[in-house]
PDB file of C-alpha atoms and ligand atoms in Angstrom:
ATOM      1  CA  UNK Y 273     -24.627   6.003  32.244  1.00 45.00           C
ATOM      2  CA  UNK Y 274     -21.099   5.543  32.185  1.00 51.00           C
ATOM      3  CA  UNK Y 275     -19.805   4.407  28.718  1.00 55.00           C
ATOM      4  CA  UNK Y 276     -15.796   3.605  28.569  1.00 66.00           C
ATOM      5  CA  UNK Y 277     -14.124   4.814  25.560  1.00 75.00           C
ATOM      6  CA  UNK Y 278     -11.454   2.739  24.818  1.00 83.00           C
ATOM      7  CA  UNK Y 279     -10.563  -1.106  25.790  1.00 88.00           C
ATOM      8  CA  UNK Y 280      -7.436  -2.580  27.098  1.00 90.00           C
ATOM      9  CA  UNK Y 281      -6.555  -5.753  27.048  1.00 89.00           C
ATOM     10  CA  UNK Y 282      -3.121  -6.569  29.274  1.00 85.00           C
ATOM     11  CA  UNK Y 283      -2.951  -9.946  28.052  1.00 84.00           C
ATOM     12  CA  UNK Y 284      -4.725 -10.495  24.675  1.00 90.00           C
ATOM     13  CA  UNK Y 285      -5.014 -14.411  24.501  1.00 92.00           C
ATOM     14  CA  UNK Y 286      -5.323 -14.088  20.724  1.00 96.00           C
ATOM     15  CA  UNK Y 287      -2.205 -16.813  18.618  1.00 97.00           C
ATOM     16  CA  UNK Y 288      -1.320 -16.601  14.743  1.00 97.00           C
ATOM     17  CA  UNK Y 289      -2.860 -20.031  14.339  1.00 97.00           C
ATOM     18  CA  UNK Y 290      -5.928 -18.704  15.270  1.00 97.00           C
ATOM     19  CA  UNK Y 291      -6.056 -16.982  11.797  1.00 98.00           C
ATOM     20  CA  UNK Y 292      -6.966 -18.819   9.042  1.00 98.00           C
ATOM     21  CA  UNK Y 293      -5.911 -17.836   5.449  1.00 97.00           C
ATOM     22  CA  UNK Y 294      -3.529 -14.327   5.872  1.00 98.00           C
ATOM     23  CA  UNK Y 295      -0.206 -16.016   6.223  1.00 97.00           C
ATOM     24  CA  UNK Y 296       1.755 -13.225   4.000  1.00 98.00           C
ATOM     25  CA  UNK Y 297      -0.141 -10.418   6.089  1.00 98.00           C
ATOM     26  CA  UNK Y 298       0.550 -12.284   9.664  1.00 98.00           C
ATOM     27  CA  UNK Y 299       4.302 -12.068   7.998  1.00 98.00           C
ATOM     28  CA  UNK Y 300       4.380  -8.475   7.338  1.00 97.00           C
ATOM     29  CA  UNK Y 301       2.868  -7.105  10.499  1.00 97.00           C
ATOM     30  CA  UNK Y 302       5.319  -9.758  12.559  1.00 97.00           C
ATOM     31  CA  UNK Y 303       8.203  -7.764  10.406  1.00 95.00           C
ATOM     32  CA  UNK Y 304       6.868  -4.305  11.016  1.00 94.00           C
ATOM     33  CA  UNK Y 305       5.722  -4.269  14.433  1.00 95.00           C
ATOM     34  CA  UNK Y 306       6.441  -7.508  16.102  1.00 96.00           C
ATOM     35  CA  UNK Y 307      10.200  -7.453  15.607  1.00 95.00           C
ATOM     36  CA  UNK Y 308      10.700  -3.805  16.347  1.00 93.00           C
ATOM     37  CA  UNK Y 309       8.883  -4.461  19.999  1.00 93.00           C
ATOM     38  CA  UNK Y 310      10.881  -7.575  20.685  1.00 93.00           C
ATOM     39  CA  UNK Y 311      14.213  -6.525  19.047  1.00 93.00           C
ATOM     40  CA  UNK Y 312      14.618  -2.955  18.659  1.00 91.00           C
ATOM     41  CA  UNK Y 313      18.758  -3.166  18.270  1.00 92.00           C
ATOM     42  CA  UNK Y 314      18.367  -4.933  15.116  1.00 94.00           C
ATOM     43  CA  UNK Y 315      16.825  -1.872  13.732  1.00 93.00           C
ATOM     44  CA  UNK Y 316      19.518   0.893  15.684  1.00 92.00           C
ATOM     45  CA  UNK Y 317      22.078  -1.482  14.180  1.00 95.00           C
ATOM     46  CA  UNK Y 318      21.210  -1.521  10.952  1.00 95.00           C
ATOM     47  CA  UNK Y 319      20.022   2.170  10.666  1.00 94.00           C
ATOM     48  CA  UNK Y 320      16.258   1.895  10.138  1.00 92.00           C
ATOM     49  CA  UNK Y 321      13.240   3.183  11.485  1.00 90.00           C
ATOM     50  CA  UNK Y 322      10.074   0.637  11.114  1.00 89.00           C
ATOM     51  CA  UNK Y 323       6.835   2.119  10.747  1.00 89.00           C
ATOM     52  CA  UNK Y 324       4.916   3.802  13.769  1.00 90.00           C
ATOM     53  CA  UNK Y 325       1.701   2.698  12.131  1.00 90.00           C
ATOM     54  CA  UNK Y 326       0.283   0.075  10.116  1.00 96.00           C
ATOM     55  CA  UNK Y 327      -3.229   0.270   8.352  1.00 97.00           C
ATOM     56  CA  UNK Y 328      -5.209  -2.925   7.625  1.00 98.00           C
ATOM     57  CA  UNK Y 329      -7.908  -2.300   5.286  1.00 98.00           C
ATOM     58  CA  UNK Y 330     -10.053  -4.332   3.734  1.00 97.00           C
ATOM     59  CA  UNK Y 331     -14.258  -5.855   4.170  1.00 97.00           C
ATOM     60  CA  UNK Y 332     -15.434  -6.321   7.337  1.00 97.00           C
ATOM     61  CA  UNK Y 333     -15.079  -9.616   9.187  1.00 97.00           C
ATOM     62  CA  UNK Y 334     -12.079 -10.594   7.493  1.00 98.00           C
ATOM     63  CA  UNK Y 335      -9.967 -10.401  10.903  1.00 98.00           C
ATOM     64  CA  UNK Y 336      -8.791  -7.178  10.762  1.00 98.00           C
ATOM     65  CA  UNK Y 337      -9.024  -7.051  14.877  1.00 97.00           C
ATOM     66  CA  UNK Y 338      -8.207 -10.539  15.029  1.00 97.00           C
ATOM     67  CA  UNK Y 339      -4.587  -9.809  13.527  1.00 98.00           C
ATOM     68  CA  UNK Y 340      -4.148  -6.810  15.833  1.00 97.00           C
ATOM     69  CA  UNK Y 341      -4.636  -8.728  18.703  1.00 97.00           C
ATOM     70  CA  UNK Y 342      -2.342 -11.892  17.711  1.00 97.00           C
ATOM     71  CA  UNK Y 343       0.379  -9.182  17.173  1.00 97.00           C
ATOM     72  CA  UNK Y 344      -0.335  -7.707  20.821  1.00 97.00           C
ATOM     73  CA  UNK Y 345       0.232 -11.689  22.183  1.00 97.00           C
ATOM     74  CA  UNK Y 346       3.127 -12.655  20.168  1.00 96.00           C
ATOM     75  CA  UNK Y 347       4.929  -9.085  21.345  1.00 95.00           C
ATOM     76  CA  UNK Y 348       3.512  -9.660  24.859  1.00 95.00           C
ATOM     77  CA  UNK Y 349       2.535  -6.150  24.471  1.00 96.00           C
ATOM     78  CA  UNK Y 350      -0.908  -4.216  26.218  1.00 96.00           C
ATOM     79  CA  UNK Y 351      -3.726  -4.213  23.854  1.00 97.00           C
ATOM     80  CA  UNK Y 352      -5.597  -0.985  23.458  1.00 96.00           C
ATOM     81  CA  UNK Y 353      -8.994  -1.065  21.435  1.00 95.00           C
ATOM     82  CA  UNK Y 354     -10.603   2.561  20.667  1.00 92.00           C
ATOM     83  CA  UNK Y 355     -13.408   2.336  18.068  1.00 88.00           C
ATOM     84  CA  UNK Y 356     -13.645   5.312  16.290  1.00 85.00           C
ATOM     85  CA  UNK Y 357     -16.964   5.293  15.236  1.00 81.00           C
ATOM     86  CA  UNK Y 358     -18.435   5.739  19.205  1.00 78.00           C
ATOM     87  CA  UNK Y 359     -16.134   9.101  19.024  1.00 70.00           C
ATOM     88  CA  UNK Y 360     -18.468  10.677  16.983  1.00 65.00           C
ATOM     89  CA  UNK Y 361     -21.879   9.081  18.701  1.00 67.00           C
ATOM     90  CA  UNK Y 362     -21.120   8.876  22.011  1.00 66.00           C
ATOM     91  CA  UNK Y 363     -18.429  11.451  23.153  1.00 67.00           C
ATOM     92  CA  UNK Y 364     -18.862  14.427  21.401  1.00 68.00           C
ATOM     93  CA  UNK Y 365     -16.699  16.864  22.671  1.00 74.00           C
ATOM     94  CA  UNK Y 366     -14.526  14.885  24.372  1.00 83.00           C
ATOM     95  CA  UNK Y 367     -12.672  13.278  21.530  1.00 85.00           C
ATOM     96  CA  UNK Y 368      -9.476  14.784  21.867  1.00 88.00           C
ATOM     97  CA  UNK Y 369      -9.339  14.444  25.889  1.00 89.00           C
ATOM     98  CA  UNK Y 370      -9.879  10.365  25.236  1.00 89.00           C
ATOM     99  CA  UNK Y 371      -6.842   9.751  22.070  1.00 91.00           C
ATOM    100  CA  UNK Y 372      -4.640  11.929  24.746  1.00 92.00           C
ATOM    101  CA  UNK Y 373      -6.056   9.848  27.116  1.00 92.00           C
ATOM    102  CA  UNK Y 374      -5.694   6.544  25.491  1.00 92.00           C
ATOM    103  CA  UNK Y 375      -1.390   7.296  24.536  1.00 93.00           C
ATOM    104  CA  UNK Y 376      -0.822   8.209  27.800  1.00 93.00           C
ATOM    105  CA  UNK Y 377      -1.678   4.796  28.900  1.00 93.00           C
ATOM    106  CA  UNK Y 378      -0.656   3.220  26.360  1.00 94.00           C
ATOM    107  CA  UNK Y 379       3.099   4.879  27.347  1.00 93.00           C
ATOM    108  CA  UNK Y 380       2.609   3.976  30.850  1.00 93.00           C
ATOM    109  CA  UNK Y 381       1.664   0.171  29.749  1.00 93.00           C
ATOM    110  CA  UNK Y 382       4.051  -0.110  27.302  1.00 92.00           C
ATOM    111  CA  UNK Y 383       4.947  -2.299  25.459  1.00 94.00           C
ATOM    112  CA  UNK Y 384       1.819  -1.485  23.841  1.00 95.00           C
ATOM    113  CA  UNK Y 385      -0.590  -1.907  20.759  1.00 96.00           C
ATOM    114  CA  UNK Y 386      -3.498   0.948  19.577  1.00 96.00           C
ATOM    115  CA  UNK Y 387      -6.057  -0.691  18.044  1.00 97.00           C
ATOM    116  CA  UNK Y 388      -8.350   2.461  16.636  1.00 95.00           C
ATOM    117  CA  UNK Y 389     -11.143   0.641  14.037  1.00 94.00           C
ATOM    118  CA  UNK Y 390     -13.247   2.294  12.446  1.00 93.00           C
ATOM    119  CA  UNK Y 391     -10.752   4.633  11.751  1.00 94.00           C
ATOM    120  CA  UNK Y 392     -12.351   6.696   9.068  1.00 93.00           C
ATOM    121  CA  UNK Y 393     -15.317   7.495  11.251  1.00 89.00           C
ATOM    122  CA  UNK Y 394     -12.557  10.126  12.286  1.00 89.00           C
ATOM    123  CA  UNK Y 395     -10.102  10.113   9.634  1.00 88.00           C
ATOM    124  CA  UNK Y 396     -12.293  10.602   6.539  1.00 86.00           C
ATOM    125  CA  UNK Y 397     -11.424  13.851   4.214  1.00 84.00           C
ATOM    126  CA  UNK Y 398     -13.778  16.434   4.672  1.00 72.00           C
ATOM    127  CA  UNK Y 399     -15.479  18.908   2.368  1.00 68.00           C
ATOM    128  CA  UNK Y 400     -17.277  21.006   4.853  1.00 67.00           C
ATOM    129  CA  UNK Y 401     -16.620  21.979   7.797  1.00 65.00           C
ATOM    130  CA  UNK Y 402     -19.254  23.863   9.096  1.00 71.00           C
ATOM    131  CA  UNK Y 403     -21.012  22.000  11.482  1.00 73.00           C
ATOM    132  CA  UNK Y 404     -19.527  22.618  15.203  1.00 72.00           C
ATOM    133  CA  UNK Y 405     -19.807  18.007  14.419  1.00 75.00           C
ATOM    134  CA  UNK Y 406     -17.391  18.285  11.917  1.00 78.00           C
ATOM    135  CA  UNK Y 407     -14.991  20.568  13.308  1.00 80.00           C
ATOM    136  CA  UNK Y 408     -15.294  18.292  16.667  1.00 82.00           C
ATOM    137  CA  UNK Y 409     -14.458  15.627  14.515  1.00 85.00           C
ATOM    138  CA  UNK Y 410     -11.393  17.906  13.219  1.00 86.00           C
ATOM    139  CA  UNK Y 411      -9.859  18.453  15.964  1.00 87.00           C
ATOM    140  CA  UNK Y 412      -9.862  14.813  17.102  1.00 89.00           C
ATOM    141  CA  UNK Y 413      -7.852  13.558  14.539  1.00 90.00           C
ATOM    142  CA  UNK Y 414      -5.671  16.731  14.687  1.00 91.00           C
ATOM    143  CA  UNK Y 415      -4.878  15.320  18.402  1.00 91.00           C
ATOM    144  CA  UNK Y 416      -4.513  12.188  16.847  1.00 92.00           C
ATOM    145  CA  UNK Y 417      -1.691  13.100  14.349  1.00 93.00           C
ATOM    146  CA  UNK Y 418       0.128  15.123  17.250  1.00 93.00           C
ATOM    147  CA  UNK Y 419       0.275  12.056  18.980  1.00 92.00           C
ATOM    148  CA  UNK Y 420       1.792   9.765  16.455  1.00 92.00           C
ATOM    149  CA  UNK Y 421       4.384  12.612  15.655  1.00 91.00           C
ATOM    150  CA  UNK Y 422       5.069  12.897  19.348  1.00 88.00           C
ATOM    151  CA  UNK Y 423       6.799   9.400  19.551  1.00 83.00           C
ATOM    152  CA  UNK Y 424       9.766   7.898  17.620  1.00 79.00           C
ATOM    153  CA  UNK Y 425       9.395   4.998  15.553  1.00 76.00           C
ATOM    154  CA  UNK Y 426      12.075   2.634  18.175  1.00 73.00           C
ATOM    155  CA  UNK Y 427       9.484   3.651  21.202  1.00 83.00           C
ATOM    156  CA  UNK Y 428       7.168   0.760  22.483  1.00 92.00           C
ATOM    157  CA  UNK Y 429       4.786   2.112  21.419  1.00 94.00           C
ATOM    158  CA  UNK Y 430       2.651   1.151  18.149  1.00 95.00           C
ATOM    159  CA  UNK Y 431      -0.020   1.923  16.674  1.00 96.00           C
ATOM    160  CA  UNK Y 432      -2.524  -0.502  14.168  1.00 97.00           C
ATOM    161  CA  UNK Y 433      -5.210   1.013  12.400  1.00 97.00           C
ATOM    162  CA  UNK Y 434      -8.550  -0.792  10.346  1.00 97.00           C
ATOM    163  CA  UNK Y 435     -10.548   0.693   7.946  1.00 97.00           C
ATOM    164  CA  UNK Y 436     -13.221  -0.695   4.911  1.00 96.00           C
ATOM    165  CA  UNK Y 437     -12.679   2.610   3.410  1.00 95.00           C
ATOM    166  CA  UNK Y 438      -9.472   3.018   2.696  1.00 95.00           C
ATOM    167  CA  UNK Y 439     -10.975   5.561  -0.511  1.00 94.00           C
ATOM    168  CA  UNK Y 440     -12.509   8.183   2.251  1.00 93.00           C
ATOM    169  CA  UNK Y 441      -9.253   8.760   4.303  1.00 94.00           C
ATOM    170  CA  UNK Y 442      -7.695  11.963   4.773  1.00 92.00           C
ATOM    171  CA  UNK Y 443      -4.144  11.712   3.363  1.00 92.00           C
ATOM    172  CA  UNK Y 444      -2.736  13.476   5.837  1.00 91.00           C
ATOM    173  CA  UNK Y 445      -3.034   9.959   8.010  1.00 93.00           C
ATOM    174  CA  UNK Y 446      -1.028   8.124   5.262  1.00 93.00           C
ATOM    175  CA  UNK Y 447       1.739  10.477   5.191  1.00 92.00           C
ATOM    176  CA  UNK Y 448       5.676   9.104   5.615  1.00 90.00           C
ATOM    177  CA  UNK Y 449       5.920   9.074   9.698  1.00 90.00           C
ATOM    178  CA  UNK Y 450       2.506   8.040  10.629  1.00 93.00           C
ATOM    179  CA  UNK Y 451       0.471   5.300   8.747  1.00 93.00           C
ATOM    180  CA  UNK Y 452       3.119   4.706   6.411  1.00 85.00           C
ATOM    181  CA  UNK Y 453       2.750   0.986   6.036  1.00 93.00           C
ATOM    182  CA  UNK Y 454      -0.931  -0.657   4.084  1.00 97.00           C
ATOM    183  CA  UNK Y 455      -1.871  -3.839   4.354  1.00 98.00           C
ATOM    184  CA  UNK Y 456      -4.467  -5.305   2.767  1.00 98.00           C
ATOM    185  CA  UNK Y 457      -7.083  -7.744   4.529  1.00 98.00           C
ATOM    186  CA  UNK Y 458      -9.147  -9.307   1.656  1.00 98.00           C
ATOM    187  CA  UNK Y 459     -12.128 -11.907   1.698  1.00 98.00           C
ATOM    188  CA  UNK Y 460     -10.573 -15.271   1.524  1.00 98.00           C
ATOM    189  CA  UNK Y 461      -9.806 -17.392  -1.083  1.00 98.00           C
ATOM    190  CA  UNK Y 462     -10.784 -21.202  -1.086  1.00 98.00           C
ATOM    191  CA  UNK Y 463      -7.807 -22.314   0.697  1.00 98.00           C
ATOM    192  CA  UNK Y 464      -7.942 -19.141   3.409  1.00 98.00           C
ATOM    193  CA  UNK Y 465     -12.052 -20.697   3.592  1.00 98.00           C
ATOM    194  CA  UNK Y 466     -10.374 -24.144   3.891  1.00 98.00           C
ATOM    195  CA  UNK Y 467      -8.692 -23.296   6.921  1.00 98.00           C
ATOM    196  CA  UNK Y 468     -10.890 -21.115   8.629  1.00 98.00           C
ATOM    197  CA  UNK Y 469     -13.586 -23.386   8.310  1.00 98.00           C
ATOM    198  CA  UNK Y 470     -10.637 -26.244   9.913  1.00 98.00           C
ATOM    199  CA  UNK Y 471      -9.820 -23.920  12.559  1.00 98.00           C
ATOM    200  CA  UNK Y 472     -13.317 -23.559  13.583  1.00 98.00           C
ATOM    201  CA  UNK Y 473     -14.766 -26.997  13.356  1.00 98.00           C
ATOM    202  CA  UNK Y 474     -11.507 -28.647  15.343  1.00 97.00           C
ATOM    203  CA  UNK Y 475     -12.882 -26.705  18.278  1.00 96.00           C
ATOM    204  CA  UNK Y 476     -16.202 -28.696  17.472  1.00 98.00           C
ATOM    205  CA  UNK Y 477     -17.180 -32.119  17.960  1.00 97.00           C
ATOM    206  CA  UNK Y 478     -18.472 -33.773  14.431  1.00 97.00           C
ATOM    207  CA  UNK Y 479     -18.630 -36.678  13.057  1.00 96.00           C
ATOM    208  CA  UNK Y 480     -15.462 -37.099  11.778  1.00 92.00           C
ATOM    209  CA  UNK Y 481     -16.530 -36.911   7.930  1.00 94.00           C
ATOM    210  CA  UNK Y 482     -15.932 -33.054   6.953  1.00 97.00           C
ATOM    211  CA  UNK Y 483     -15.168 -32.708   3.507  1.00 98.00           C
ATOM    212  CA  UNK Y 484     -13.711 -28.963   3.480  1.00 98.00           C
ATOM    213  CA  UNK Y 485     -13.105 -28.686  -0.321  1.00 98.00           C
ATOM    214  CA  UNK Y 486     -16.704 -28.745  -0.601  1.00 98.00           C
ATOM    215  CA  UNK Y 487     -17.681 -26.603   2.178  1.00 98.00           C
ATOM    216  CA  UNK Y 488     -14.992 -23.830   0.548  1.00 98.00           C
ATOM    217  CA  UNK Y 489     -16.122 -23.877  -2.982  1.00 98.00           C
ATOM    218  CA  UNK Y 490     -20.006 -23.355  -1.481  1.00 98.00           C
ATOM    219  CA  UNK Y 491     -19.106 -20.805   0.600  1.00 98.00           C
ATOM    220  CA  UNK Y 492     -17.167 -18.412  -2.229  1.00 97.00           C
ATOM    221  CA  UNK Y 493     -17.088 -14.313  -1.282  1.00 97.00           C
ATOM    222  CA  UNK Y 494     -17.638 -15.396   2.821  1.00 98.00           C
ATOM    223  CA  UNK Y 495     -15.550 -13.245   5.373  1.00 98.00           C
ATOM    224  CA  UNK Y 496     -14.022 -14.932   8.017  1.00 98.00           C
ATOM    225  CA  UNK Y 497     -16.853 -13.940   9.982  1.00 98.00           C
ATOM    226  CA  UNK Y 498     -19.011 -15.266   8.047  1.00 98.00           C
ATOM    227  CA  UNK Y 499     -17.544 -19.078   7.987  1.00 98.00           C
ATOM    228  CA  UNK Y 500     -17.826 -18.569  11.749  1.00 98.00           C
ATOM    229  CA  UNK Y 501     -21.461 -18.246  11.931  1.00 98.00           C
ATOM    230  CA  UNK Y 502     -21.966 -21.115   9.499  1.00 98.00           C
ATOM    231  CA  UNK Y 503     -19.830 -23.334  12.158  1.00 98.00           C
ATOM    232  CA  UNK Y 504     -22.137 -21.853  15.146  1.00 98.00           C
ATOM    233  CA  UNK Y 505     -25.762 -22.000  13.048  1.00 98.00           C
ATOM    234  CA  UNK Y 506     -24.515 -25.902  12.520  1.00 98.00           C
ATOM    235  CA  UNK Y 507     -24.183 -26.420  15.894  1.00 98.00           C
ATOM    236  CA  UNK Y 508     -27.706 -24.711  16.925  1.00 98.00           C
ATOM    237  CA  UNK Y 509     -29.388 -27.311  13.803  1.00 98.00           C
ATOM    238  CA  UNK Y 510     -27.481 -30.098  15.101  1.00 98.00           C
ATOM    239  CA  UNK Y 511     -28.622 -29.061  19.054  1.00 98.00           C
ATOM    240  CA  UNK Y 512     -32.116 -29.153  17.107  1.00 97.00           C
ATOM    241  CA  UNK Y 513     -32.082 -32.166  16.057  1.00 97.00           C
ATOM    242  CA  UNK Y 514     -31.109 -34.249  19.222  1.00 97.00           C
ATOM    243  CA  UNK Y 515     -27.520 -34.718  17.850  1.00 97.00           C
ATOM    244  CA  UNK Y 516     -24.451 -34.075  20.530  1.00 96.00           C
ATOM    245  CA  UNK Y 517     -22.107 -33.538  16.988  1.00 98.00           C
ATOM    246  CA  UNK Y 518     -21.932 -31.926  14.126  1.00 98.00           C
ATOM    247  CA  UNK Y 519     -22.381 -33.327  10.494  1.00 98.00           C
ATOM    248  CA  UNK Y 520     -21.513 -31.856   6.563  1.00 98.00           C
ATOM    249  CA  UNK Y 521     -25.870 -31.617   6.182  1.00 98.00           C
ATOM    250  CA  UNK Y 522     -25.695 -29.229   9.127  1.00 98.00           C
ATOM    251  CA  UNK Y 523     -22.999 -27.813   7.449  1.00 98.00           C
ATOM    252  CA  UNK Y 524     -24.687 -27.349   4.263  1.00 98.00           C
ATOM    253  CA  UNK Y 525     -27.969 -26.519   5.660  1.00 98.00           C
ATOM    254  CA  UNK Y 526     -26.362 -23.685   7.667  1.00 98.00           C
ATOM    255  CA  UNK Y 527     -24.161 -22.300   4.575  1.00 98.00           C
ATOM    256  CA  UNK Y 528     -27.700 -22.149   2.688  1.00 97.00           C
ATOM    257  CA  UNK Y 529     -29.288 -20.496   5.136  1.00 97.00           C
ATOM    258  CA  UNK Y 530     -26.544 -17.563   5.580  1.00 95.00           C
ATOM    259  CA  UNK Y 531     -26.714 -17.354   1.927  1.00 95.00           C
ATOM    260  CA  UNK Y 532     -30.618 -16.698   1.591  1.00 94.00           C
ATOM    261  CA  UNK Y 533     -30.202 -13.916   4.567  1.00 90.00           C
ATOM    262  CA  UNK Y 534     -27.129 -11.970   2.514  1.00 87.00           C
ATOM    263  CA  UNK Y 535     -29.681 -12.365  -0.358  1.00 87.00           C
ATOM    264  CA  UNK Y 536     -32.363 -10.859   1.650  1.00 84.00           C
ATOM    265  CA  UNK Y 537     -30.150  -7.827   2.672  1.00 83.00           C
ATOM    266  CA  UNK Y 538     -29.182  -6.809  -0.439  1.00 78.00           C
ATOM    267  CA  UNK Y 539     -32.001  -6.536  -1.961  1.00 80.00           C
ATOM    268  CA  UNK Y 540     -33.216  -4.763   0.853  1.00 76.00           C
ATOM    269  CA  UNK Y 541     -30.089  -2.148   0.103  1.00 67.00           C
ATOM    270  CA  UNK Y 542     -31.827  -0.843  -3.047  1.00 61.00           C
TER     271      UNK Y 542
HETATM  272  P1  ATP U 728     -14.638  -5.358  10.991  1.00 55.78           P
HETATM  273  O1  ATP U 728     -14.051  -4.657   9.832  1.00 55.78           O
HETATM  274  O2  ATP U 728     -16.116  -5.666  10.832  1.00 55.78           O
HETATM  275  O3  ATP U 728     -14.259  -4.789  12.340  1.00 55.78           O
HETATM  276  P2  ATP U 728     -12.589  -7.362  11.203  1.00 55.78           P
HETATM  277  O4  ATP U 728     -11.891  -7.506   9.924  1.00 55.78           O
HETATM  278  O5  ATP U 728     -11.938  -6.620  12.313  1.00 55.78           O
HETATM  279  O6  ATP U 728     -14.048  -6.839  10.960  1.00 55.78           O
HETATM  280  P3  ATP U 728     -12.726  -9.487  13.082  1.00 55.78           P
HETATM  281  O7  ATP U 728     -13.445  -8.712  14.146  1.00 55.78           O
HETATM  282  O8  ATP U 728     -11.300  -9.779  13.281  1.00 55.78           O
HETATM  283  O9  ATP U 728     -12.941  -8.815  11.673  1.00 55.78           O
HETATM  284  O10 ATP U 728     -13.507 -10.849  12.804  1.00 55.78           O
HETATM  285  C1  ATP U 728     -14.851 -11.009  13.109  1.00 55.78           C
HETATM  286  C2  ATP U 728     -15.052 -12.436  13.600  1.00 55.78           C
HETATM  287  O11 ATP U 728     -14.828 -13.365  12.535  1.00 55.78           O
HETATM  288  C3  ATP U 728     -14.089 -12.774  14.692  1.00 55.78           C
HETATM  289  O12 ATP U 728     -14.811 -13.368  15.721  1.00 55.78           O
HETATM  290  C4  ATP U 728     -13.128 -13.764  14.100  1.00 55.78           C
HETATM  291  O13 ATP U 728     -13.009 -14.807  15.001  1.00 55.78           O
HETATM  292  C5  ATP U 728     -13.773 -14.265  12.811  1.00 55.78           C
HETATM  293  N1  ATP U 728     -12.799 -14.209  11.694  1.00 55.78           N
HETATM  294  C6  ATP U 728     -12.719 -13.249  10.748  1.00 55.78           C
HETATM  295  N2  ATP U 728     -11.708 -13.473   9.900  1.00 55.78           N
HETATM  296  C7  ATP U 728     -11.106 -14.610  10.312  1.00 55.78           C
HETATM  297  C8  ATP U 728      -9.973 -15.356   9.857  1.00 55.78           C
HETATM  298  N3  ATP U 728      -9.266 -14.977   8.777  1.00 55.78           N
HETATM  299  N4  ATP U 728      -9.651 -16.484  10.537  1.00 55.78           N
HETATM  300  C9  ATP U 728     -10.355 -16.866  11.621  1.00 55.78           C
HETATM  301  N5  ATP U 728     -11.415 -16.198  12.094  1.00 55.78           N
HETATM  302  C10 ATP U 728     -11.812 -15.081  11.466  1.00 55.78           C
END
């Protein structure tokens, strides 16, 4: 079977306002690679060079990918997703050929956005390097770095990177000239929850008595991700019960049940 390596994504249909709760982070990656794209004489005027690269790091489901794609809208640029993780599974030996591959387009499309998650599934530090896996591995993120060092930091080119491991990297990927810039995703807070859980449940039809204070303070350490699938499981126990909307018992059924499941799986972990 034919598996494709990377995803692209001409016009990503993804807005800022689709992101609940990481104003300051939808600020600084509109200031480091939105405004370069869209006004690159600001920066030759002034004498700066903005980042190539930006890593988001943080949980998962806390809209890492969301972000990227909002930036690749805003900038009207080509969206290009390569998870990094499949590199290792699914292509072995042809790691290099694809991030070649995947900048060539991404020249040819330009503007463009890289999207690589999973980043440290090829950008961890390694300790041995004795398995012909790990020096496969090696020289994929060796192609990697060549490519971001190929291209100046005023090209059209840009390149966003996501990671929950920001501890495992390889320094060599933070280093001035390539990821240079961090930002941190984290889990959000009760007014990030408050407004994911709005953005989400304006979409819905309910019935028109949502208290979202309470639904935030229940739903404390949730990702993003997670608040989503307490909207959807609402919708599946209103469907249940014969209702054509959604009410807060749904609400507070479904944040229960997502509860008792994370429960479940970590005391599975040990
Ligand atoms: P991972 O690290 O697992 O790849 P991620 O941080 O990239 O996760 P996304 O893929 O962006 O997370 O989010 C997963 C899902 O949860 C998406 O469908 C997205 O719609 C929703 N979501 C996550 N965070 C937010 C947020 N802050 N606002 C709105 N929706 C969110």
């Amino acid at each position: 079977v034919y598996v494709k390596s990377f995803e692209v994504i001409e016009k990503p249909n993804v807005h800022y306002s689709d992101i609940g709760g990481l104003n300051e982070q939808i600020n600084e990656i509109r200031e480091v690679i939105e405004l370069p794209l869209k006004n690159p004489e600001l920066f030759k005027e002034i004498g700066i060079d903005p980042p190539k690269g930006v890593l988001l790091y943080g949980p998962p489901g806390t809209g890492k990918t969301l972000l990227a794609k909002a930036v690749a809208t805003e900038s009207n640029a080509t969206f290009i997703q390569v998870v990094a993780s499949e590199f290792a599974q699914k292509f072995v030996g042809e790691g290099a050929r694809i991030v070649r591959e995947v900048f060539e387009l991404a020249r040819r499309k330009a503007p463009s956005i890289v999207f690589i998650d999973e980043i440290d599934a090829i950008g961890a530090k390694r300790v041995d390097m004795g398995t012909s896996g790990e020096r496969e591995i090696q020289r994929t993120l060796m192609q990697l770095l060549a490519e971001i060092d190929g291209f100046k930091p005023l090209d059209n080119v840009k390149i966003i990177a996501a990671t929950n491991r920001l501890d495992i990297l390889d320094p060599a990927l933070l280093r001035p000239g390539r990821f240079d810039r961090l930002i941190e995703v984290p889990l959000p807070n009760f007014e990030g929850r408050k407004e994911i859980f709005r953005i989400y449940l304006q979409k819905m039809k309910t019935d028109g008595d949502i208290r979202y204070d309470i639904l935030a303070s229940m739903t404390e350490g949730f990702s993003g991700a997670e608040i989503k699938n307490v909207c959807t499981e609402a919708g599946y126990i209103a469907i249940r019960n014969g209702r054509k909307y959604v009410n807060m018992t749904d609400l507070i059924t479904a944040i229960e049940k997502i509860k008792a499941k994370n429960n479940k799986a970590k005391n599975s972990d040990r």
